[in-house]
Amino acid sequence: MNSPYLAKSPSVAQIMAKVLLALIPAVAAYVWFFGPAVLVTMALASATALALEAVMLKLRKKPVKPYLLDGSALLTAWLLALSIPPMGPWWLIVTGTAFAIVIAKHLYGGLGSNPFNPAMVGYAVLIISFPVQMTQWLAPLSIAQSHLDFMSQLGYMFFHALPQGAQLDAFTSATPLDTLKTQLHLDKPMAAIMSMPVYGAIGGTGGQWVAAAYLAGGLYLLQQKIISWHVPAAFIATIFIVSGTFHLIDPAHHASPWFELATGATMICAFFILTDPVTGPTTPRGKLVFASGAGFLTFAIRTYGGYPDGVAFAVLLMNICVPLIDAYTQPAVFGKKK
Amino acid sequence: MRALHRFNGGVHPPEHKGESTLRPIQQPPLPEKLVIPLHQHIGNSAKPLVEAGDTVLKGQMIGKAEGYVSGAIHAPTSGKILSVGHEAVPHPSGLKDLCIVLAPDGLESWTDLQPIDHLNMDPSTLRNRLRDAGVVGLGGAVFPSFIKLNPGAGKRIRTLVLNGAECEPYITCDDMLMRERAREIIEGAAIMRHMLHAEEVVIGIEDNKPQAISAMREAAGQSMEVVAVPTIYPGGGAKQLIRVLTGIEVPAGERSTDLGVQCFNVATAASVYRAIRHGEPVLSRIVTVTGNVKNPGNFEALIGTPMDHLVDQAGPLEGSDGAIMGGPMMGFDLPSTAVPVVKATNCIIVKSDALFPTKPQPMPCIRCARCAESCPAELQPQELYWFAKAGNFGKAQEYALFDCIECGCCTYVCPSHIPLVQFYRYAKSEIWAQEREKKAADLARIRHDLRQERIEREKREKAERLAQKSAQAKTAEHSQPEQK
């Protein structure tokens, strides 16, 4: 053994466990407002991720146990499961997870070596390949026209079977961001759009509380020093300032900045996705640049792009820039500051 | 009150200092033999002045400083020289080096000591005395002190910093020295101040040593400032302490004297005092013996005392498994404790699995940058690690590899348990090896070129001589008939 002989926790596994723990409030809120289907999605994604992780570790001749227990595959599975519609067909979940673990993670060298956020790669593959399934979101329970019981939901996910007489449209709906885009396209006034039942006080009905739970989990991670303030602060501030500016100039076509923060994947991205250390920059200034860029791209894609939310592509585009950002934001060393 | 500054990062490992400060500094019994290495300082080995069979007196010089950067070595007690040869010295590799083996006679008969009154002496005389007394930095770096007390013409030293921070866990030798011999330290500091013409003396002690702070304050009176600095590792690194006390950042590769600051360990100051005012060379030092032992404590050990001897005094406990020389953050594994205490030996930690559990297998770097947050040199350890691992040493140097002080904070906080410091040590030694090779190659090329030139020149000269000769011969032939 060599010095230093001492080590301080947390280990990688402990860090991942805390991040998983920080996701629990959001999962609880999700179940409360949208029903338990998301738990099935998470379980299926987790099982797929762990199985494929084990296979890939075996193929790559890595020790299976320590890597499987590091929690990184589980975290990828959860983040992907929370990003896709909660009642998607089983093959959608398996395909997305497989892409995330096998291609985005292990083919690039596994833990620590993947340049792109695996969960976001999985999401991007799915939204490009299966746009229909990827936009069938469950409506919040409080406003859905009819309910599917849990067994029927399972029947839909695994056998593509709906009970006699049930209509998919009756319990699914477009997301608040998607609805906004469509309605603005139909020249509906902003005030009228915002009074639709899919919208709550700030963001989407139900969704705004899930976002608040992500925020709470993120604050826990900050308090535990698992993440630094740079990424969430820069991301949230950029979205707020950019969307706020557009809202001030043209309120008829741009929702309030608070809406942009409370809808879509803004909060999960700020605290759980962009903060992935493997695919982000390491320097403090680099983190600010990276997260601001992602915030700007998220707003741009939401507002002008063809996809309902911009987070996944914003993250992947910024992932590409990480080596450059790191190289140009190296801080001065001790005694050599200007 | 002095406004304190801070440095980046640092860590708070468990201190484990209480165990070894329960009892006063102890005098261990005289060991059966002393093994005194001739290379106990930075620079050249001392040149042996004795042979096997010689009788020596306590304090007699037995190794002479060789060249400028070197230090003298003395007999720590009176006795007979058994041998001058290669013996195992404290080194991670179990290296053997030239040592003088001395069998004490138990009489402790001193050589003639010549105390001097420093106020009537010019600094250069005092420096020579310190060189001959073998005074070197006792904080661990063992750099010859007389060199650091020679700032050079035209250099003004504003602040003399005395380092009593002792930031590494487990080590308490400076703490105990300050508690018990504060006056010697202060007197030594006064001599160094006189030599450097320093305007002020500031003594930095981490605030986890209240007894040492009050003892030093009492001894210092109004003449010097004793400052309690925050306890944070590596706050006792010279650069970190200078930063905290003065706000000055000494860049890597520059001397602090050029910025008007000089820094010495408190134990060095005490040995300066003894060397000047009592004429006593460095014969012993305080060593903390702690870890998995029954009676952890501090010993005033003669240089050359086998470490076994000290460990036996402290009483190793069951489950002891090897020992560390130095602290747990920067020290190294001793292949065996059958090696002598040297001037750099501040601490011996007896290891056990309970105290230092084996670290888990390293995982890949997840780029979390906790290492960068903890780095007191403000480096990007994760970048250095990737470059070192890839053998990209040029890039590692570009990212200031040689500014790394190897304090180990990065490794301490790494959630993947990657032995980062090991990678930096490896990269540094590779770069040094490459530079040596390059130098050797350059030298060979120059030699080759010179040789070619010489051969060419000799050929040319030979040809010229031949041409001349034949020309002469020709003229001679032509003129011969006329001579007849």
Short mmCIF file of C-alpha atoms in Angstrom, two decimals, chain A residues 3-304:
data_model
loop_
_atom_site.label_atom_id
_atom_site.label_comp_id
_atom_site.label_asym_id
_atom_site.label_seq_id
_atom_site.Cartn_x
_atom_site.Cartn_y
_atom_site.Cartn_z
CA SER A 3 0.31 6.91 0.91
CA PRO A 4 -2.17 8.28 1.52
CA TYR A 5 -3.25 5.36 3.67
CA LEU A 6 -6.54 7.00 4.52
CA ALA A 7 -9.64 7.30 2.39
CA LYS A 8 -12.89 9.11 2.85
CA SER A 9 -16.30 7.90 1.77
CA PRO A 10 -18.48 8.23 -0.23
CA SER A 11 -17.65 5.61 -2.83
CA VAL A 12 -19.04 5.69 -6.35
CA ALA A 13 -21.78 3.28 -5.24
CA GLN A 14 -22.72 5.54 -2.34
CA ILE A 15 -22.89 8.58 -4.61
CA MET A 16 -25.17 6.74 -7.04
CA ALA A 17 -27.33 5.49 -4.15
CA LYS A 18 -27.85 9.06 -2.95
CA VAL A 19 -28.84 10.18 -6.42
CA LEU A 20 -31.35 7.32 -6.65
CA LEU A 21 -32.67 8.29 -3.22
CA ALA A 22 -33.06 11.89 -4.36
CA LEU A 23 -35.31 10.69 -7.20
CA ILE A 24 -37.79 9.02 -4.82
CA PRO A 25 -39.90 12.14 -4.05
CA ALA A 26 -40.41 12.75 -7.76
CA VAL A 27 -41.38 9.11 -8.32
CA ALA A 28 -43.86 9.37 -5.47
CA ALA A 29 -45.38 12.54 -6.93
CA TYR A 30 -45.50 10.87 -10.35
CA VAL A 31 -47.44 7.90 -8.94
CA TRP A 32 -49.76 10.20 -7.01
CA PHE A 33 -50.71 12.31 -10.02
CA PHE A 34 -50.43 9.83 -12.90
CA GLY A 35 -50.93 6.37 -11.38
CA PRO A 36 -48.55 3.47 -10.73
CA ALA A 37 -47.71 2.60 -14.37
CA VAL A 38 -44.41 4.48 -14.09
CA LEU A 39 -43.28 1.97 -11.45
CA VAL A 40 -43.68 -0.85 -13.96
CA THR A 41 -41.71 1.12 -16.53
CA MET A 42 -38.95 1.73 -13.97
CA ALA A 43 -38.86 -1.90 -12.93
CA LEU A 44 -38.67 -3.16 -16.50
CA ALA A 45 -35.99 -0.63 -17.41
CA SER A 46 -34.01 -1.54 -14.26
CA ALA A 47 -34.17 -5.28 -14.95
CA THR A 48 -33.13 -4.76 -18.57
CA ALA A 49 -30.30 -2.41 -17.59
CA LEU A 50 -28.88 -4.72 -14.92
CA ALA A 51 -29.09 -7.78 -17.14
CA LEU A 52 -27.42 -6.08 -20.08
CA GLU A 53 -24.85 -4.44 -17.81
CA ALA A 54 -23.92 -7.89 -16.50
CA VAL A 55 -23.69 -9.33 -20.01
CA MET A 56 -21.55 -6.44 -21.24
CA LEU A 57 -19.24 -6.63 -18.21
CA LYS A 58 -18.81 -10.34 -18.81
CA LEU A 59 -18.07 -9.76 -22.51
CA ARG A 60 -15.61 -7.02 -21.66
CA LYS A 61 -13.98 -9.28 -19.07
CA LYS A 62 -14.61 -6.87 -16.20
CA PRO A 63 -15.43 -7.96 -12.66
CA VAL A 64 -19.24 -8.12 -12.67
CA LYS A 65 -20.09 -7.65 -9.01
CA PRO A 66 -18.42 -4.34 -8.11
CA TYR A 67 -19.54 -2.72 -11.34
CA LEU A 68 -23.07 -4.04 -11.17
CA LEU A 69 -23.35 -2.79 -7.60
CA ASP A 70 -22.00 0.68 -8.41
CA GLY A 71 -25.56 1.76 -9.18
CA SER A 72 -24.76 3.54 -12.43
CA ALA A 73 -26.80 1.19 -14.65
CA LEU A 74 -29.76 1.45 -12.30
CA LEU A 75 -29.56 5.24 -12.38
CA THR A 76 -29.50 5.27 -16.18
CA ALA A 77 -32.57 3.01 -16.20
CA TRP A 78 -34.48 5.22 -13.78
CA LEU A 79 -33.66 8.44 -15.63
CA LEU A 80 -34.76 6.93 -18.93
CA ALA A 81 -37.93 5.47 -17.41
CA LEU A 82 -38.82 8.86 -15.95
CA SER A 83 -38.24 10.56 -19.31
CA ILE A 84 -40.52 8.41 -21.49
CA PRO A 85 -44.32 8.01 -21.36
CA PRO A 86 -45.16 5.95 -18.27
CA MET A 87 -47.35 3.44 -20.04
CA GLY A 88 -45.25 2.71 -23.11
CA PRO A 89 -45.21 -0.79 -24.62
CA TRP A 90 -42.61 -3.13 -23.11
CA TRP A 91 -40.45 -3.24 -26.22
CA LEU A 92 -40.16 0.55 -26.21
CA ILE A 93 -38.70 0.46 -22.71
CA VAL A 94 -36.40 -2.47 -23.46
CA THR A 95 -35.13 -0.94 -26.72
CA GLY A 96 -34.38 2.41 -25.15
CA THR A 97 -32.61 0.86 -22.16
CA ALA A 98 -30.62 -1.49 -24.38
CA PHE A 99 -29.40 1.41 -26.49
CA ALA A 100 -28.47 3.34 -23.39
CA ILE A 101 -26.53 0.55 -21.70
CA VAL A 102 -25.04 -1.40 -24.60
CA ILE A 103 -24.30 1.26 -27.19
CA ALA A 104 -24.11 4.58 -25.36
CA LYS A 105 -22.31 3.20 -22.31
CA HIS A 106 -20.36 0.00 -22.87
CA LEU A 107 -19.36 0.34 -26.51
CA TYR A 108 -17.74 3.62 -25.53
CA GLY A 109 -15.79 2.01 -22.69
CA GLY A 110 -18.28 1.71 -19.85
CA LEU A 111 -18.49 3.67 -16.61
CA GLY A 112 -16.50 6.86 -16.80
CA SER A 113 -15.71 6.68 -20.51
CA ASN A 114 -19.00 7.37 -22.27
CA PRO A 115 -19.07 10.81 -23.87
CA PHE A 116 -22.87 10.95 -24.15
CA ASN A 117 -25.44 10.71 -21.39
CA PRO A 118 -26.73 7.13 -21.82
CA ALA A 119 -30.30 7.85 -20.72
CA MET A 120 -30.53 10.74 -23.17
CA VAL A 121 -29.15 8.60 -26.00
CA GLY A 122 -31.85 6.04 -25.20
CA TYR A 123 -34.48 8.77 -25.22
CA ALA A 124 -33.24 10.28 -28.49
CA VAL A 125 -33.26 6.91 -30.24
CA LEU A 126 -36.83 6.30 -29.10
CA ILE A 127 -38.26 9.71 -29.99
CA ILE A 128 -36.76 9.55 -33.48
CA SER A 129 -37.75 5.94 -34.11
CA PHE A 130 -41.12 5.68 -32.37
CA PRO A 131 -42.64 9.17 -32.24
CA VAL A 132 -46.20 7.87 -31.84
CA GLN A 133 -45.54 5.71 -28.79
CA MET A 134 -43.28 8.37 -27.36
CA THR A 135 -46.03 11.00 -27.33
CA GLN A 136 -48.76 8.91 -25.73
CA TRP A 137 -48.49 10.33 -22.23
CA LEU A 138 -50.92 9.39 -19.51
CA ALA A 139 -53.20 12.26 -18.62
CA PRO A 140 -53.14 13.34 -14.98
CA LEU A 141 -55.67 11.27 -13.06
CA SER A 142 -57.60 14.38 -12.01
CA ILE A 143 -58.47 15.40 -15.57
CA ALA A 144 -58.51 12.12 -17.50
CA GLN A 145 -61.87 11.33 -19.10
CA SER A 146 -61.71 7.71 -17.98
CA HIS A 147 -59.41 5.51 -15.96
CA LEU A 148 -57.68 2.29 -16.82
CA ASP A 149 -57.22 0.00 -13.85
CA PHE A 150 -53.70 -1.16 -13.15
CA MET A 151 -54.20 -4.65 -14.62
CA SER A 152 -55.50 -3.15 -17.85
CA GLN A 153 -52.48 -0.86 -17.98
CA LEU A 154 -50.24 -3.90 -17.66
CA GLY A 155 -52.26 -5.58 -20.41
CA TYR A 156 -51.63 -2.60 -22.67
CA MET A 157 -47.90 -2.44 -21.88
CA PHE A 158 -47.20 -6.13 -22.38
CA PHE A 159 -49.85 -7.38 -24.82
CA HIS A 160 -50.95 -4.19 -26.53
CA ALA A 161 -54.50 -5.08 -25.48
CA LEU A 162 -57.09 -2.58 -24.25
CA PRO A 163 -60.31 -3.63 -22.48
CA GLN A 164 -63.51 -3.78 -24.59
CA GLY A 165 -64.66 -0.33 -25.57
CA ALA A 166 -61.71 1.57 -24.05
CA GLN A 167 -60.21 4.35 -26.15
CA LEU A 168 -56.54 5.26 -25.90
CA ASP A 169 -57.39 8.96 -26.24
CA ALA A 170 -59.59 8.84 -23.17
CA PHE A 171 -56.72 8.41 -20.75
CA THR A 172 -53.76 9.80 -22.66
CA SER A 173 -53.06 13.40 -23.54
CA ALA A 174 -50.41 15.57 -25.06
CA THR A 175 -47.92 17.05 -22.62
CA PRO A 176 -48.31 20.67 -21.49
CA LEU A 177 -45.37 21.71 -23.69
CA ASP A 178 -46.80 19.86 -26.69
CA THR A 179 -50.26 21.30 -26.14
CA LEU A 180 -48.83 24.80 -25.98
CA LYS A 181 -47.02 24.31 -29.27
CA THR A 182 -50.09 22.92 -31.05
CA GLN A 183 -52.46 25.53 -29.71
CA LEU A 184 -50.14 28.42 -30.54
CA HIS A 185 -49.97 26.99 -34.02
CA LEU A 186 -53.76 27.22 -34.15
CA ASP A 187 -53.46 30.92 -33.21
CA LYS A 188 -55.22 30.44 -29.92
CA PRO A 189 -54.52 33.26 -27.44
CA MET A 190 -52.08 32.49 -24.63
CA ALA A 191 -54.57 33.20 -21.84
CA ALA A 192 -57.07 30.76 -23.32
CA ILE A 193 -54.42 28.08 -23.71
CA MET A 194 -53.26 28.45 -20.15
CA SER A 195 -56.77 28.01 -18.83
CA MET A 196 -57.01 24.52 -20.37
CA PRO A 197 -57.31 21.74 -17.79
CA VAL A 198 -53.88 20.31 -18.66
CA TYR A 199 -52.29 23.40 -17.04
CA GLY A 200 -51.89 24.02 -13.35
CA ALA A 201 -50.96 27.17 -11.51
CA ILE A 202 -47.42 27.33 -12.94
CA GLY A 203 -46.77 24.34 -15.18
CA GLY A 204 -48.75 21.26 -16.06
CA THR A 205 -51.43 19.83 -13.79
CA GLY A 206 -49.64 17.23 -11.70
CA GLY A 207 -46.43 17.71 -13.68
CA GLN A 208 -45.60 20.89 -11.83
CA TRP A 209 -45.57 18.94 -8.58
CA VAL A 210 -43.32 16.29 -10.05
CA ALA A 211 -41.00 19.14 -11.09
CA ALA A 212 -41.14 20.53 -7.55
CA ALA A 213 -40.18 17.08 -6.24
CA TYR A 214 -37.18 16.97 -8.60
CA LEU A 215 -36.19 20.38 -7.26
CA ALA A 216 -36.47 19.06 -3.69
CA GLY A 217 -34.34 16.01 -4.55
CA GLY A 218 -31.82 18.26 -6.26
CA LEU A 219 -31.54 20.51 -3.23
CA TYR A 220 -30.85 17.39 -1.16
CA LEU A 221 -28.01 16.48 -3.56
CA LEU A 222 -26.61 19.99 -3.24
CA GLN A 223 -26.78 19.80 0.54
CA GLN A 224 -25.04 16.41 0.47
CA LYS A 225 -22.35 17.88 -1.85
CA ILE A 226 -23.07 15.18 -4.42
CA ILE A 227 -23.47 17.89 -7.06
CA SER A 228 -22.16 21.45 -7.18
CA TRP A 229 -24.36 24.48 -7.68
CA HIS A 230 -22.81 25.46 -11.00
CA VAL A 231 -24.79 23.25 -13.36
CA PRO A 232 -28.33 23.58 -11.95
CA ALA A 233 -27.90 27.30 -11.30
CA ALA A 234 -26.58 28.07 -14.77
CA PHE A 235 -29.17 25.89 -16.51
CA ILE A 236 -32.15 27.26 -14.63
CA ALA A 237 -30.93 30.86 -14.82
CA THR A 238 -30.33 30.62 -18.57
CA ILE A 239 -33.78 29.17 -19.30
CA PHE A 240 -35.36 31.75 -17.02
CA ILE A 241 -33.54 34.72 -18.52
CA VAL A 242 -33.92 33.69 -22.17
CA SER A 243 -37.58 32.65 -21.91
CA GLY A 244 -38.28 35.65 -19.69
CA THR A 245 -36.86 38.00 -22.27
CA PHE A 246 -38.97 36.46 -25.03
CA HIS A 247 -42.02 36.51 -22.79
CA LEU A 248 -41.52 40.20 -22.06
CA ILE A 249 -41.15 41.06 -25.73
CA ASP A 250 -43.94 38.84 -27.06
CA PRO A 251 -46.18 37.44 -24.31
CA ALA A 252 -48.77 36.28 -26.87
CA HIS A 253 -46.43 33.64 -28.24
CA HIS A 254 -44.14 32.88 -25.34
CA ALA A 255 -45.16 31.34 -22.05
CA SER A 256 -43.89 32.80 -18.79
CA PRO A 257 -40.38 31.84 -17.64
CA TRP A 258 -41.88 30.13 -14.60
CA PHE A 259 -43.83 27.89 -16.95
CA GLU A 260 -40.62 26.91 -18.76
CA LEU A 261 -39.06 25.93 -15.46
CA ALA A 262 -42.04 23.95 -14.19
CA THR A 263 -42.84 21.93 -17.31
CA GLY A 264 -41.12 19.28 -19.36
CA ALA A 265 -37.81 17.93 -18.20
CA THR A 266 -36.30 21.22 -16.97
CA MET A 267 -35.95 20.21 -13.34
CA ILE A 268 -34.87 16.59 -13.81
CA CYS A 269 -32.34 17.86 -16.34
CA ALA A 270 -31.00 20.60 -14.08
CA PHE A 271 -30.35 18.34 -11.11
CA PHE A 272 -30.11 14.78 -12.40
CA ILE A 273 -29.16 14.67 -16.07
CA LEU A 274 -26.84 17.60 -16.76
CA THR A 275 -25.10 16.92 -13.45
CA ASP A 276 -23.87 13.52 -14.64
CA PRO A 277 -20.15 13.99 -13.99
CA VAL A 278 -19.02 11.51 -16.64
CA THR A 279 -20.54 13.41 -19.55
CA GLY A 280 -20.06 16.94 -18.23
CA PRO A 281 -17.06 19.25 -17.84
CA THR A 282 -14.88 19.10 -14.74
CA THR A 283 -13.92 22.74 -14.25
CA PRO A 284 -16.23 25.17 -12.41
CA ARG A 285 -16.25 27.67 -15.27
CA GLY A 286 -16.74 24.82 -17.73
CA LYS A 287 -19.82 23.69 -15.84
CA LEU A 288 -21.32 27.17 -16.15
CA VAL A 289 -20.65 27.30 -19.90
CA PHE A 290 -21.96 23.77 -20.41
CA ALA A 291 -25.18 24.25 -18.47
CA SER A 292 -25.89 27.68 -19.97
CA GLY A 293 -25.45 26.21 -23.43
CA ALA A 294 -27.84 23.40 -22.59
CA GLY A 295 -30.38 25.89 -21.23
CA PHE A 296 -30.20 28.00 -24.33
CA LEU A 297 -30.55 24.97 -26.64
CA THR A 298 -33.46 23.61 -24.58
CA PHE A 299 -35.36 26.85 -25.02
CA ALA A 300 -34.50 27.07 -28.71
CA ILE A 301 -35.63 23.52 -29.46
CA ARG A 302 -38.80 23.92 -27.41
CA THR A 303 -39.69 27.14 -29.14
CA TYR A 304 -38.55 26.60 -32.71
#
